[in-house]
C-alpha positions as semicolon CSV with decimal commas, in nm:
position;residue;x (nm);y (nm);z (nm)
1;M;-2,633;-0,063;-2,380
2;T;-2,468;-0,336;-2,582
3;T;-2,237;-0,593;-2,426
4;A;-1,943;-0,452;-2,622
5;L;-2,012;-0,098;-2,496
6;L;-2,056;-0,226;-2,141
7;L;-1,722;-0,409;-2,154
8;K;-1,544;-0,105;-2,298
9;C;-1,690;0,118;-2,025
10;L;-1,589;-0,130;-1,754
11;G;-1,235;-0,151;-1,895
12;I;-1,203;0,227;-1,911
13;G;-1,337;0,246;-1,556
14;V;-1,086;-0,005;-1,421
15;L;-0,791;0,164;-1,589
16;S;-0,895;0,517;-1,497
17;G;-0,971;0,420;-1,137
18;V;-0,629;0,267;-1,088
19;V;-0,449;0,554;-1,261
20;A;-0,650;0,813;-1,067
21;A;-0,572;0,648;-0,735
22;L;-0,202;0,607;-0,814
23;C;-0,137;0,940;-0,984
24;G;-0,404;1,175;-0,851
25;V;-0,515;1,273;-1,199
26;G;-0,887;1,231;-1,142
27;G;-0,909;0,969;-1,414
28;G;-0,982;1,225;-1,685
29;V;-0,636;1,181;-1,830
30;V;-0,735;0,823;-1,913
31;M;-1,109;0,860;-1,963
32;V;-1,123;1,150;-2,208
33;P;-0,886;0,999;-2,468
34;A;-1,044;0,655;-2,419
35;F;-1,397;0,789;-2,464
36;V;-1,293;0,964;-2,786
37;A;-1,086;0,675;-2,927
38;L;-1,281;0,370;-2,810
39;L;-1,637;0,500;-2,781
40;A;-1,624;0,764;-3,057
41;L;-1,763;1,032;-2,826
42;P;-1,713;1,394;-2,932
43;Q;-1,446;1,571;-2,724
44;K;-1,701;1,791;-2,542
45;T;-1,912;1,489;-2,448
46;A;-1,602;1,299;-2,337
47;V;-1,494;1,585;-2,110
48;A;-1,842;1,632;-1,961
49;T;-1,887;1,258;-1,906
50;S;-1,544;1,230;-1,746
51;L;-1,625;1,512;-1,503
52;A;-1,947;1,337;-1,398
53;I;-1,754;1,015;-1,331
54;I;-1,475;1,185;-1,138
55;I;-1,709;1,277;-0,850
56;P;-1,758;0,922;-0,715
57;T;-1,405;0,806;-0,799
58;A;-1,246;1,104;-0,624
59;L;-1,471;1,049;-0,323
60;M;-1,365;0,684;-0,291
61;A;-0,992;0,761;-0,326
62;T;-1,016;1,059;-0,089
63;T;-1,186;0,844;0,174
64;Q;-0,898;0,596;0,164
65;N;-0,628;0,864;0,157
66;A;-0,787;1,062;0,442
67;R;-0,800;0,751;0,661
68;H;-0,423;0,733;0,630
69;G;-0,364;1,103;0,692
70;L;-0,244;1,174;0,340
71;V;-0,474;1,469;0,262
72;D;-0,358;1,825;0,336
73;W;-0,703;1,966;0,411
74;R;-0,588;2,331;0,416
75;V;-0,461;2,298;0,061
76;A;-0,761;2,087;-0,044
77;V;-1,025;2,331;0,082
78;V;-0,874;2,649;-0,060
79;T;-0,794;2,486;-0,394
80;A;-1,138;2,319;-0,413
81;V;-1,315;2,652;-0,369
82;S;-1,118;2,826;-0,643
83;A;-1,126;2,522;-0,874
84;S;-1,503;2,485;-0,831
85;V;-1,573;2,849;-0,914
86;F;-1,353;2,847;-1,221
87;A;-1,476;2,503;-1,334
88;Y;-1,817;2,668;-1,371
89;F;-1,670;2,932;-1,603
90;G;-1,448;2,678;-1,780
91;S;-1,747;2,462;-1,871
92;G;-1,905;2,766;-2,035
93;W;-1,587;2,833;-2,232
94;M;-1,574;2,466;-2,332
95;R;-1,925;2,479;-2,480
96;A;-1,821;2,778;-2,693
97;M;-1,518;2,595;-2,839
98;S;-1,509;2,351;-3,125
99;N;-1,434;1,987;-3,047
100;E;-1,112;2,022;-3,248
101;S;-0,987;2,321;-3,046
102;L;-1,073;2,149;-2,720
103;T;-0,890;1,834;-2,830
104;R;-0,578;2,035;-2,913
105;I;-0,584;2,218;-2,579
106;F;-0,629;1,890;-2,390
107;G;-0,341;1,732;-2,581
108;A;-0,115;2,032;-2,522
109;V;-0,182;2,027;-2,147
110;L;-0,100;1,656;-2,132
111;L;0,219;1,708;-2,332
112;V;0,345;2,001;-2,124
113;F;0,288;1,836;-1,787
114;G;0,397;1,493;-1,909
115;A;0,722;1,627;-2,053
116;R;0,794;1,826;-1,738
117;M;0,741;1,519;-1,521
118;L;0,957;1,298;-1,743
119;W;1,247;1,542;-1,774
120;L;1,245;1,701;-1,429
121;G;1,102;1,415;-1,227
122;K;0,832;1,645;-1,088
123;A;0,521;1,827;-1,203
């Protein structure tokens, strides 16, 4: 790994860690576009890499939030089970898509939720 690549990865990690902890977005909202734009990763590789990174970052943030009683474990457990099952299927669908289609879907999801939050003040 070159020094330039190392520094880019560290910068992306710092930004995504802070955004994930503040906004609960898992960091993928920052990492995926950054991996594509700054590291020239294909969209599929950016998504898969982001998902691998989210595991330790989510664990660290959850540990802190749980210590302060901020996690609703009933909601977390039920949602985690359904999300985990369908993430398995979603990764299969992702592999079948082109990078271009996946990029457009990702962008559309960000736009829809971002616009809703900006205009309504809630997700």
